[in-house]
Coordinates of C-alpha atoms and ligand atoms in Angstrom, one line a residue:
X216 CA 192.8 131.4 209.6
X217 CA 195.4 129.2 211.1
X218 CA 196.0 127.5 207.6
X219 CA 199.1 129.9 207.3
X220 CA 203.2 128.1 207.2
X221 CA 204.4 131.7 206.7
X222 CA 202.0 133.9 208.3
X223 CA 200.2 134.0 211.5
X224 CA 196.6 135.7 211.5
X225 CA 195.1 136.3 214.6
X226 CA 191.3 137.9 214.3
X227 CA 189.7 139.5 217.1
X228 CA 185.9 139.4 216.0
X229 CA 184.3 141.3 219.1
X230 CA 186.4 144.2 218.8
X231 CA 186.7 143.6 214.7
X232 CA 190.7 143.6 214.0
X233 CA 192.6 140.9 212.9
X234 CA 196.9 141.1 213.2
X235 CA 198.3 139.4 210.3
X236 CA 202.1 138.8 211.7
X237 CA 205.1 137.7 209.1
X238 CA 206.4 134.4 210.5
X239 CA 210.1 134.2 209.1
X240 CA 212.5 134.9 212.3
X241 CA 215.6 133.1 210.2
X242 CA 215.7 135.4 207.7
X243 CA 214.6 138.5 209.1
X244 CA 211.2 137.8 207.6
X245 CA 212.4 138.1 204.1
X246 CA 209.7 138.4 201.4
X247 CA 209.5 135.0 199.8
X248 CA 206.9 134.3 196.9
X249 CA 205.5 131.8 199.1
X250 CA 205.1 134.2 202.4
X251 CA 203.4 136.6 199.8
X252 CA 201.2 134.4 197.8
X253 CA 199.9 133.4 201.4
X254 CA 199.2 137.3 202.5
X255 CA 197.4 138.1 199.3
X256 CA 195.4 134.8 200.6
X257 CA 195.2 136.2 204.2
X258 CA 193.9 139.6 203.0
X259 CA 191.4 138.7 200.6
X260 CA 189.7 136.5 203.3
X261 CA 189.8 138.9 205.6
X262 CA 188.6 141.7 203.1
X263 CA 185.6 139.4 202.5
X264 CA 185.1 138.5 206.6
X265 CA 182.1 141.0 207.7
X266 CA 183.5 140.5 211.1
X267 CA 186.7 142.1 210.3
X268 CA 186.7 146.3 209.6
X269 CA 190.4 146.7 210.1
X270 CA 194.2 145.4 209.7
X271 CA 197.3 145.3 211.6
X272 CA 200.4 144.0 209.6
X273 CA 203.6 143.0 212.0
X274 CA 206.6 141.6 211.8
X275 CA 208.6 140.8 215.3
X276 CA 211.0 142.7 217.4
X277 CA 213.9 142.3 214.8
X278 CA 212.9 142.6 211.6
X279 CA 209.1 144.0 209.9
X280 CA 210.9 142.4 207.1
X281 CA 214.4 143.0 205.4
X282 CA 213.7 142.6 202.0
X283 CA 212.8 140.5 198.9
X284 CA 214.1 137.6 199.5
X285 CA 217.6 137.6 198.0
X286 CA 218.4 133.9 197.7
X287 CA 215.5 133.8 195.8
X288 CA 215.8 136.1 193.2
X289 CA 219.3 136.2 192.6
X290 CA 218.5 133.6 190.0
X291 CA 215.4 135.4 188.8
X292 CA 215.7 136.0 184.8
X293 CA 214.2 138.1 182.5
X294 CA 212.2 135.8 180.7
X295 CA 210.6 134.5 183.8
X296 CA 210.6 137.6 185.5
X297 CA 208.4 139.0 182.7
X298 CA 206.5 135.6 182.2
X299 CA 204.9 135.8 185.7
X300 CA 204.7 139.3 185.9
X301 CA 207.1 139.2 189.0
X302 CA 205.8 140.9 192.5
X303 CA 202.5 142.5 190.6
X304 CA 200.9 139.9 193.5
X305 CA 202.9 141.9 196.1
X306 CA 200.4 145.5 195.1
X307 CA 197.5 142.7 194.3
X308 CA 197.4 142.1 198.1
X309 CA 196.8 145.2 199.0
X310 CA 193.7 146.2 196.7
X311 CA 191.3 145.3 199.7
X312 CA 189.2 148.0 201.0
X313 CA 189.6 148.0 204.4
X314 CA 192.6 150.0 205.9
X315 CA 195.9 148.2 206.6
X316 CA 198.1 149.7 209.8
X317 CA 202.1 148.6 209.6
X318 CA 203.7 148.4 213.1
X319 CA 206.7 148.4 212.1
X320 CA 209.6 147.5 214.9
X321 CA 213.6 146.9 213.0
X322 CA 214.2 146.4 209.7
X323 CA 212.1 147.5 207.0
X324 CA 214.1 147.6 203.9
X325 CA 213.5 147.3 200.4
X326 CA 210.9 145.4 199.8
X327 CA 210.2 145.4 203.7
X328 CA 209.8 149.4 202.9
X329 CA 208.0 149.1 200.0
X330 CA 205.1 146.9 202.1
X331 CA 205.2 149.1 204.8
X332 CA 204.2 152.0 202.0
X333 CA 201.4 149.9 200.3
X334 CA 200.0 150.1 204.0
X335 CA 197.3 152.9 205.0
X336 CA 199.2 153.8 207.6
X337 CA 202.8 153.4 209.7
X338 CA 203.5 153.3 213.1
X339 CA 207.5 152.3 214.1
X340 CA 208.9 151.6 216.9
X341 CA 212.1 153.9 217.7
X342 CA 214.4 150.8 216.9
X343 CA 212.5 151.0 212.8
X344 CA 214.5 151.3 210.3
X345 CA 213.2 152.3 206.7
X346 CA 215.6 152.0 203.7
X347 CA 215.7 151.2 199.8
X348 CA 219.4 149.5 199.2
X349 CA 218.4 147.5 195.9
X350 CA 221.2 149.9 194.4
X351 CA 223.7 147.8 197.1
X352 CA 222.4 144.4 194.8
X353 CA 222.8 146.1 191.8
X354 CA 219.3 146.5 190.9
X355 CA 216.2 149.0 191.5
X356 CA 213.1 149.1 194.0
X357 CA 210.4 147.2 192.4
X358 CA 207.5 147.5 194.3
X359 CA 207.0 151.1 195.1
X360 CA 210.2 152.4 196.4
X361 CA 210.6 154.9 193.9
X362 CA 207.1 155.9 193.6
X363 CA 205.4 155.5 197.0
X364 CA 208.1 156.9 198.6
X365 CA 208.6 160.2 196.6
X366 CA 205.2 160.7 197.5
X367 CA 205.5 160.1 200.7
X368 CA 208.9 162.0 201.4
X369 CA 208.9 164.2 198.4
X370 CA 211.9 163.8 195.1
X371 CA 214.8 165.0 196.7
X372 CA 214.8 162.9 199.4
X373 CA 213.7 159.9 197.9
X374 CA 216.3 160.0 195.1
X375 CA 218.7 160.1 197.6
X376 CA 217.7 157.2 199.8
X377 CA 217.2 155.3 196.3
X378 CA 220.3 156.5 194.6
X379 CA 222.1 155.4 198.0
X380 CA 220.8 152.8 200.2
X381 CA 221.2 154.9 203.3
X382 CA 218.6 154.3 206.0
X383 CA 215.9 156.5 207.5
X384 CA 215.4 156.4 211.3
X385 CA 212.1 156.0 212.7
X386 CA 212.1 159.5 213.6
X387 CA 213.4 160.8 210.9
X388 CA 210.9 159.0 209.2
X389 CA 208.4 160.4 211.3
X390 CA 209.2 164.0 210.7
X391 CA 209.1 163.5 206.6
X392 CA 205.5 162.0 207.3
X393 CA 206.4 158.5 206.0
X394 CA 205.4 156.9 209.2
X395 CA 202.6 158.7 211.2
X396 CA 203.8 158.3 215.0
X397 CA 206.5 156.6 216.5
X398 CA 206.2 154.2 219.8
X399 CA 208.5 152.4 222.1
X400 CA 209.2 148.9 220.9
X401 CA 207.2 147.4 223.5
X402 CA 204.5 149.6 222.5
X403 CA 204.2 150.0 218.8
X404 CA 202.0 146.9 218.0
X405 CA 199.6 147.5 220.9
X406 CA 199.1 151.1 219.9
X407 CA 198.4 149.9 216.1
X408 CA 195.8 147.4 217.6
X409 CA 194.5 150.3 219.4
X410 CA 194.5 152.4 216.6
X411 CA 192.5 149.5 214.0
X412 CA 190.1 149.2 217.1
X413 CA 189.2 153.0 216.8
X414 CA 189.1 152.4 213.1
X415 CA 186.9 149.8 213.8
X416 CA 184.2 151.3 215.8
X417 CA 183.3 153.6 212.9
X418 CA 180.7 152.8 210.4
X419 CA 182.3 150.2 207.9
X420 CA 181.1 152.1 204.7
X421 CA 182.2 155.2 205.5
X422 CA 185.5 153.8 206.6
X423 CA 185.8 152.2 202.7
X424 CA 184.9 155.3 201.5
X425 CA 187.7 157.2 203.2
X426 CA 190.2 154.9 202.3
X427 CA 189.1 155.0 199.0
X428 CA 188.9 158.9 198.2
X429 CA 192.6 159.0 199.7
X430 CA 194.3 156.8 197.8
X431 CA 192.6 158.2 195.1
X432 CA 194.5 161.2 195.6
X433 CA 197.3 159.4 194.7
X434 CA 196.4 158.7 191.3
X435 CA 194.6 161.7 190.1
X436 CA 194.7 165.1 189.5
X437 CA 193.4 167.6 192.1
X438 CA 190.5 169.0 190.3
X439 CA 189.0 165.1 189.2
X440 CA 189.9 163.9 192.9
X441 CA 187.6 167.0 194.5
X442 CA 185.2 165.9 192.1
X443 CA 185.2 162.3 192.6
X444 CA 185.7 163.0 196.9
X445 CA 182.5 165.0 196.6
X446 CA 180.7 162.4 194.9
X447 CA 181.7 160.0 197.6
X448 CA 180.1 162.5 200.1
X449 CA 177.1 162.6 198.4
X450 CA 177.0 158.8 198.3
X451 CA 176.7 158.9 202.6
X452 CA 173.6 160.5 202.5
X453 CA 172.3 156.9 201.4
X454 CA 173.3 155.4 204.5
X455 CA 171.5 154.6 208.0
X456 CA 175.2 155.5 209.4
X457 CA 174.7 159.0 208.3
X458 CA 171.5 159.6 209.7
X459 CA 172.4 157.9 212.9
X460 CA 175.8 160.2 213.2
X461 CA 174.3 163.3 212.5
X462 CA 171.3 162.4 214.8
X463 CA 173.7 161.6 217.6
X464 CA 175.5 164.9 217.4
X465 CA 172.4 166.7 218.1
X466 CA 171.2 164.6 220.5
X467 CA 174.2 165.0 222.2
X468 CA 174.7 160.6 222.5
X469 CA 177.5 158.5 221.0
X470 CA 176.8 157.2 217.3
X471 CA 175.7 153.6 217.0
X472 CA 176.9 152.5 213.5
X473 CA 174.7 149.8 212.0
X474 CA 175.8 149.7 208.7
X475 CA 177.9 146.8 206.8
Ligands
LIG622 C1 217.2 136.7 202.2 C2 218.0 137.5 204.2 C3 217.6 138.8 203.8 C4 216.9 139.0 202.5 C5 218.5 138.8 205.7 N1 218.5 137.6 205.4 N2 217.9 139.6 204.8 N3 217.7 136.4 203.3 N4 216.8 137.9 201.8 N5 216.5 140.2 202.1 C6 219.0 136.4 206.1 C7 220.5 136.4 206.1 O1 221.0 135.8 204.9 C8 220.8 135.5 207.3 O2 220.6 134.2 207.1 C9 219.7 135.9 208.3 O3 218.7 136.5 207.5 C10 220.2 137.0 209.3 O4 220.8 138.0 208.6 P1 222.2 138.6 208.9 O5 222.7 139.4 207.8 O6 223.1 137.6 209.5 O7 221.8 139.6 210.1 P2 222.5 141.0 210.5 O8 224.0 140.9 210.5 O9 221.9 141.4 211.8 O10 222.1 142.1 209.4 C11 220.8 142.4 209.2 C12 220.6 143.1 207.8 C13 221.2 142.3 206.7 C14 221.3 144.5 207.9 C15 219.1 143.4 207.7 O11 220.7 140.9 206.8 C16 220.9 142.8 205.3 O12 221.5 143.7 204.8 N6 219.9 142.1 204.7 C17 219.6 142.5 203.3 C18 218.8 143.7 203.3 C19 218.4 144.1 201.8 O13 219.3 144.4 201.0 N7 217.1 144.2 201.5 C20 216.7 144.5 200.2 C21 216.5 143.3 199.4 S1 216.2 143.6 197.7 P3 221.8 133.1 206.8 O14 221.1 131.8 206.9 O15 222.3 133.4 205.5 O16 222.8 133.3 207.9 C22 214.6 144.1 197.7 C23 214.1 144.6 196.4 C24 213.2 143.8 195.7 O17 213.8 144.0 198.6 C25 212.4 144.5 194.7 C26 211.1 144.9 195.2 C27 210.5 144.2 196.2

């Protein structure tokens, strides 16, 4: 995994996590195609490692990342734009089935916001800072700022931080349940890592599963996602992991997942 310019991957295959860590320090790890051509590379081979069962996405003590690169794209056009379908790769990277934790410490702005969203889940540090100022640049969020993020914060609010650029503090961030907790700076990657470990001592399918009934909930209406979540739940009856939790309750032991 250390065939990265952009990206460092560290994988940690007896406890199975793997840190995936934005390497961009002189630009505040802006998001250039390159940096995210080589995550959707990291991810995929980490999806596909059976060693792996869970994520951690970083940036460093400045910066998660500040952004679409704007040196970049300020000569994007519209033809080209609409010839390479620009930043569908950005959500492609994502569509991996096991879950993805953002620590998030600094900046996490536009497009660094919109990557944090695409994650499972966010931890920040009290120094994060979440906003969506594409209106500043004189364009829109285009990888999930106005979508992800009314979901996550509800319309109001996210029409607001979209219409104005202003920034969210971690805690305030915390409190409209875009990030789930909120850590000293010192503390926020090793609590994610501790948090992908716990993730990671589960059984693997069942983990999949999960992550896949929520984000369904996303996309569907509440009637077809109790209907497909149920199905899912059915489906765990097939596996050893099941027996072995269920028998493990009642024999009063911890679990031992076996399952893939
Ligand atoms: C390219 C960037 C960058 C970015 C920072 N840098 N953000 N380069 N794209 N998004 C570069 C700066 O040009 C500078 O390099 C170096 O990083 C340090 O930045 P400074 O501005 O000198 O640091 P500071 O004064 O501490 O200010 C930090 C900051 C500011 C508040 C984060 O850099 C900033 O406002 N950045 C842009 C944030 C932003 O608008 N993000 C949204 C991008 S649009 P040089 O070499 O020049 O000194 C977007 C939408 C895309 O993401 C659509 C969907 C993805």
């Amino acid at each position: 995994y250390c065939n990265f310019a952009e990206l460092m991957v560290s994988v940690d295959r007896d406890e199975g996590t793997a840190t995936v860590t934005f390497a961009r320090p002189k630009s505040l790890n802006a998001l250039c195609e390159s940096m995210m051509t080589e995550l959707n590379r990291a991810f995929k081979m980490l999806d596909a490692d059976d060693s792996v069962r869970a994520i951690v996405l970083t940036g460093d003590n400045v910066s998660f990342a500040a952004g679409a690169d704007i040196k970049e794209m300020a000569k994007q056009t519209y033809p080209e734009a609409l010839r390479v379908n620009f930043l569908a790769h950005w959500t492609d990277a994502f569509k991996i089935s096991k879950p993805v934790i953002a620590a998030v410490r600094g900046h996490a702005l536009g497009g660094g916001c919109e990557v944090a969203m695409m994650c499972d889940i966010i931890y920040a540090s009290t120094d994060a800072r979440f906003a969506q100022p594409e209106v500043r640049l004189g364009t829109i969020p285009g990888a999930g700022g106005t979508q992800r993020l009314v979901r996550a914060v509800g319309k109001s609010r996210a029409m607001e931080l979209c219409l104005t650029g202003d920034v969210l503090t971690a805690n305030e961030a915390c409190s409209l349940g875009l990030v789930s907790k909120v850590f000293q700076p010192d503390e926020v990657l090793g609590a994610a890592q501790k948090l992908a470990r716990k993730i990671a001592s589960q059984s693997a399918p069942v983990v999949k599963l999960i992550k896949e009934a929520v984000n369904a909930s996303q996309e569907m209406s509440l009637e077809a996602g109790l209907a497909y979540e149920r199905r899912l739940f059915h489906s765990t009856f097939s596996l050893d992991d099941q027996k072995e939790g269920m028998a493990a309750f009642i024999e009063k032991r911890p679990a031992k997942f076996t399952n893939q």
